[in-house]
Amino acid sequence: MKRLHNKTALVTGGRQGIGRAIVDKFVIEGASVMTCGRGQRPRDLAEEVFWQTTNIADRSEVCLLYTSPSPRDATSHLVCRLLLEKGGGGGGGGG
């Protein structure tokens, strides 16, 4: 059995770089994955991954991310709460 079977993950910055690598690994390990970034959905993103164009530096967009129809559970709720409280403003890439 895959290690993340029956788990849900929300990964920010899943369009490229480290975020994308995490998304790809979580899919391989069996997780239901929701990811976001400021640009369009990558063409090579696994079909089963839920994509939402979102700027996590914008509080209202994070709220929309949480209310989007997607796989969610207590973990993604916690992540979204952390994004609301701590997210954005870091000035980094993110994608």
JSON list of C-alpha atoms in Angstrom, two decimals:
[
{"chain": "A", "resi": 1, "resn": "MET", "atom": "CA", "xyz": [0.00, 0.00, 0.00]},
{"chain": "A", "resi": 2, "resn": "LYS", "atom": "CA", "xyz": [1.16, 3.50, -0.72]},
{"chain": "A", "resi": 3, "resn": "ARG", "atom": "CA", "xyz": [2.24, 5.50, 2.33]},
{"chain": "A", "resi": 4, "resn": "LEU", "atom": "CA", "xyz": [-0.19, 8.40, 1.79]},
{"chain": "A", "resi": 5, "resn": "HIS", "atom": "CA", "xyz": [-3.25, 6.40, 0.75]},
{"chain": "A", "resi": 6, "resn": "ASN", "atom": "CA", "xyz": [-6.44, 8.01, 2.14]},
{"chain": "A", "resi": 7, "resn": "LYS", "atom": "CA", "xyz": [-4.54, 11.21, 2.97]},
{"chain": "A", "resi": 8, "resn": "THR", "atom": "CA", "xyz": [-5.20, 14.66, 1.55]},
{"chain": "A", "resi": 9, "resn": "ALA", "atom": "CA", "xyz": [-2.47, 17.21, 0.97]},
{"chain": "A", "resi": 10, "resn": "LEU", "atom": "CA", "xyz": [-2.60, 20.90, 0.17]},
{"chain": "A", "resi": 11, "resn": "VAL", "atom": "CA", "xyz": [0.70, 22.05, -1.33]},
{"chain": "A", "resi": 12, "resn": "THR", "atom": "CA", "xyz": [1.22, 25.72, -2.13]},
{"chain": "A", "resi": 13, "resn": "GLY", "atom": "CA", "xyz": [3.50, 26.73, -4.96]},
{"chain": "A", "resi": 14, "resn": "GLY", "atom": "CA", "xyz": [2.87, 23.46, -6.76]},
{"chain": "A", "resi": 15, "resn": "ARG", "atom": "CA", "xyz": [3.45, 24.89, -10.21]},
{"chain": "A", "resi": 16, "resn": "GLN", "atom": "CA", "xyz": [7.25, 24.59, -10.17]},
{"chain": "A", "resi": 17, "resn": "GLY", "atom": "CA", "xyz": [10.33, 23.97, -8.06]},
{"chain": "A", "resi": 18, "resn": "ILE", "atom": "CA", "xyz": [10.18, 22.35, -4.66]},
{"chain": "A", "resi": 19, "resn": "GLY", "atom": "CA", "xyz": [6.40, 22.71, -4.42]},
{"chain": "A", "resi": 20, "resn": "ARG", "atom": "CA", "xyz": [5.97, 20.84, -7.68]},
{"chain": "A", "resi": 21, "resn": "ALA", "atom": "CA", "xyz": [8.39, 18.11, -6.59]},
{"chain": "A", "resi": 22, "resn": "ILE", "atom": "CA", "xyz": [6.34, 17.64, -3.41]},
{"chain": "A", "resi": 23, "resn": "VAL", "atom": "CA", "xyz": [3.10, 17.43, -5.41]},
{"chain": "A", "resi": 24, "resn": "ASP", "atom": "CA", "xyz": [4.55, 14.79, -7.73]},
{"chain": "A", "resi": 25, "resn": "LYS", "atom": "CA", "xyz": [5.91, 12.72, -4.83]},
{"chain": "A", "resi": 26, "resn": "PHE", "atom": "CA", "xyz": [2.64, 12.89, -2.89]},
{"chain": "A", "resi": 27, "resn": "VAL", "atom": "CA", "xyz": [0.72, 11.68, -5.96]},
{"chain": "A", "resi": 28, "resn": "ILE", "atom": "CA", "xyz": [3.14, 8.76, -6.36]},
{"chain": "A", "resi": 29, "resn": "GLU", "atom": "CA", "xyz": [2.62, 7.93, -2.68]},
{"chain": "A", "resi": 30, "resn": "GLY", "atom": "CA", "xyz": [-1.17, 7.85, -3.12]},
{"chain": "A", "resi": 31, "resn": "ALA", "atom": "CA", "xyz": [-2.35, 11.14, -1.62]},
{"chain": "A", "resi": 32, "resn": "SER", "atom": "CA", "xyz": [-5.24, 13.20, -2.92]},
{"chain": "A", "resi": 33, "resn": "VAL", "atom": "CA", "xyz": [-3.47, 16.44, -3.76]},
{"chain": "A", "resi": 34, "resn": "MET", "atom": "CA", "xyz": [-4.69, 19.99, -4.11]},
{"chain": "A", "resi": 35, "resn": "THR", "atom": "CA", "xyz": [-2.16, 22.58, -5.18]},
{"chain": "A", "resi": 36, "resn": "CYS", "atom": "CA", "xyz": [-2.05, 26.19, -6.20]},
{"chain": "A", "resi": 37, "resn": "GLY", "atom": "CA", "xyz": [0.14, 28.84, -7.72]},
{"chain": "A", "resi": 38, "resn": "ARG", "atom": "CA", "xyz": [-0.13, 32.28, -9.24]},
{"chain": "A", "resi": 39, "resn": "GLY", "atom": "CA", "xyz": [0.01, 31.09, -12.85]},
{"chain": "A", "resi": 40, "resn": "GLN", "atom": "CA", "xyz": [-1.99, 28.71, -14.99]},
{"chain": "A", "resi": 41, "resn": "ARG", "atom": "CA", "xyz": [-2.20, 25.00, -14.32]},
{"chain": "A", "resi": 42, "resn": "PRO", "atom": "CA", "xyz": [0.93, 23.29, -15.64]},
{"chain": "A", "resi": 43, "resn": "ARG", "atom": "CA", "xyz": [0.16, 21.16, -18.69]},
{"chain": "A", "resi": 44, "resn": "ASP", "atom": "CA", "xyz": [2.13, 18.22, -17.33]},
{"chain": "A", "resi": 45, "resn": "LEU", "atom": "CA", "xyz": [0.49, 18.21, -13.88]},
{"chain": "A", "resi": 46, "resn": "ALA", "atom": "CA", "xyz": [-1.09, 14.85, -13.07]},
{"chain": "A", "resi": 47, "resn": "GLU", "atom": "CA", "xyz": [-4.76, 14.81, -14.05]},
{"chain": "A", "resi": 48, "resn": "GLU", "atom": "CA", "xyz": [-5.88, 13.73, -10.58]},
{"chain": "A", "resi": 49, "resn": "VAL", "atom": "CA", "xyz": [-4.33, 16.80, -8.93]},
{"chain": "A", "resi": 50, "resn": "PHE", "atom": "CA", "xyz": [-6.80, 19.59, -8.16]},
{"chain": "A", "resi": 51, "resn": "TRP", "atom": "CA", "xyz": [-5.37, 22.95, -9.30]},
{"chain": "A", "resi": 52, "resn": "GLN", "atom": "CA", "xyz": [-6.44, 26.41, -8.18]},
{"chain": "A", "resi": 53, "resn": "THR", "atom": "CA", "xyz": [-4.81, 29.62, -9.39]},
{"chain": "A", "resi": 54, "resn": "THR", "atom": "CA", "xyz": [-4.18, 31.44, -6.12]},
{"chain": "A", "resi": 55, "resn": "ASN", "atom": "CA", "xyz": [-1.87, 34.08, -4.72]},
{"chain": "A", "resi": 56, "resn": "ILE", "atom": "CA", "xyz": [-1.40, 33.04, -1.10]},
{"chain": "A", "resi": 57, "resn": "ALA", "atom": "CA", "xyz": [-0.25, 36.56, -0.24]},
{"chain": "A", "resi": 58, "resn": "ASP", "atom": "CA", "xyz": [-3.86, 37.66, -0.81]},
{"chain": "A", "resi": 59, "resn": "ARG", "atom": "CA", "xyz": [-6.08, 36.70, 2.13]},
{"chain": "A", "resi": 60, "resn": "SER", "atom": "CA", "xyz": [-9.27, 36.70, 0.05]},
{"chain": "A", "resi": 61, "resn": "GLU", "atom": "CA", "xyz": [-7.73, 34.31, -2.49]},
{"chain": "A", "resi": 62, "resn": "VAL", "atom": "CA", "xyz": [-6.71, 31.92, 0.29]},
{"chain": "A", "resi": 63, "resn": "CYS", "atom": "CA", "xyz": [-10.30, 31.94, 1.53]},
{"chain": "A", "resi": 64, "resn": "LEU", "atom": "CA", "xyz": [-11.46, 31.07, -2.00]},
{"chain": "A", "resi": 65, "resn": "LEU", "atom": "CA", "xyz": [-8.89, 28.29, -2.13]},
{"chain": "A", "resi": 66, "resn": "TYR", "atom": "CA", "xyz": [-10.34, 26.76, 1.01]},
{"chain": "A", "resi": 67, "resn": "THR", "atom": "CA", "xyz": [-13.93, 26.96, -0.23]},
{"chain": "A", "resi": 68, "resn": "SER", "atom": "CA", "xyz": [-13.16, 25.53, -3.69]},
{"chain": "A", "resi": 69, "resn": "PRO", "atom": "CA", "xyz": [-14.70, 22.14, -4.46]},
{"chain": "A", "resi": 70, "resn": "SER", "atom": "CA", "xyz": [-11.72, 19.90, -3.82]},
{"chain": "A", "resi": 71, "resn": "PRO", "atom": "CA", "xyz": [-10.52, 17.08, -1.61]},
{"chain": "A", "resi": 72, "resn": "ARG", "atom": "CA", "xyz": [-10.31, 18.57, 1.88]},
{"chain": "A", "resi": 73, "resn": "ASP", "atom": "CA", "xyz": [-9.93, 17.27, 5.39]},
{"chain": "A", "resi": 74, "resn": "ALA", "atom": "CA", "xyz": [-8.76, 18.58, 8.74]},
{"chain": "A", "resi": 75, "resn": "THR", "atom": "CA", "xyz": [-5.17, 18.72, 7.51]},
{"chain": "A", "resi": 76, "resn": "SER", "atom": "CA", "xyz": [-5.92, 21.01, 4.59]},
{"chain": "A", "resi": 77, "resn": "HIS", "atom": "CA", "xyz": [-8.09, 23.13, 6.88]},
{"chain": "A", "resi": 78, "resn": "LEU", "atom": "CA", "xyz": [-5.15, 23.51, 9.25]},
{"chain": "A", "resi": 79, "resn": "VAL", "atom": "CA", "xyz": [-2.83, 24.42, 6.38]},
{"chain": "A", "resi": 80, "resn": "CYS", "atom": "CA", "xyz": [-5.28, 27.03, 5.11]},
{"chain": "A", "resi": 81, "resn": "ARG", "atom": "CA", "xyz": [-5.56, 28.50, 8.58]},
{"chain": "A", "resi": 82, "resn": "LEU", "atom": "CA", "xyz": [-1.79, 28.72, 8.79]},
{"chain": "A", "resi": 83, "resn": "LEU", "atom": "CA", "xyz": [-1.70, 30.40, 5.39]},
{"chain": "A", "resi": 84, "resn": "LEU", "atom": "CA", "xyz": [-4.22, 32.93, 6.57]},
{"chain": "A", "resi": 85, "resn": "GLU", "atom": "CA", "xyz": [-2.27, 33.63, 9.71]},
{"chain": "A", "resi": 86, "resn": "LYS", "atom": "CA", "xyz": [1.30, 33.42, 8.41]},
{"chain": "A", "resi": 87, "resn": "GLY", "atom": "CA", "xyz": [1.18, 33.31, 4.61]},
{"chain": "A", "resi": 88, "resn": "GLY", "atom": "CA", "xyz": [2.24, 35.83, 2.06]},
{"chain": "A", "resi": 89, "resn": "GLY", "atom": "CA", "xyz": [4.45, 38.81, 2.35]},
{"chain": "A", "resi": 90, "resn": "GLY", "atom": "CA", "xyz": [7.61, 36.73, 2.20]},
{"chain": "A", "resi": 91, "resn": "GLY", "atom": "CA", "xyz": [8.52, 38.07, -1.21]},
{"chain": "A", "resi": 92, "resn": "GLY", "atom": "CA", "xyz": [9.75, 34.70, -2.43]},
{"chain": "A", "resi": 93, "resn": "GLY", "atom": "CA", "xyz": [9.00, 33.06, -5.76]},
{"chain": "A", "resi": 94, "resn": "GLY", "atom": "CA", "xyz": [6.29, 30.58, -5.23]},
{"chain": "A", "resi": 95, "resn": "GLY", "atom": "CA", "xyz": [4.55, 29.69, -8.25]}
]
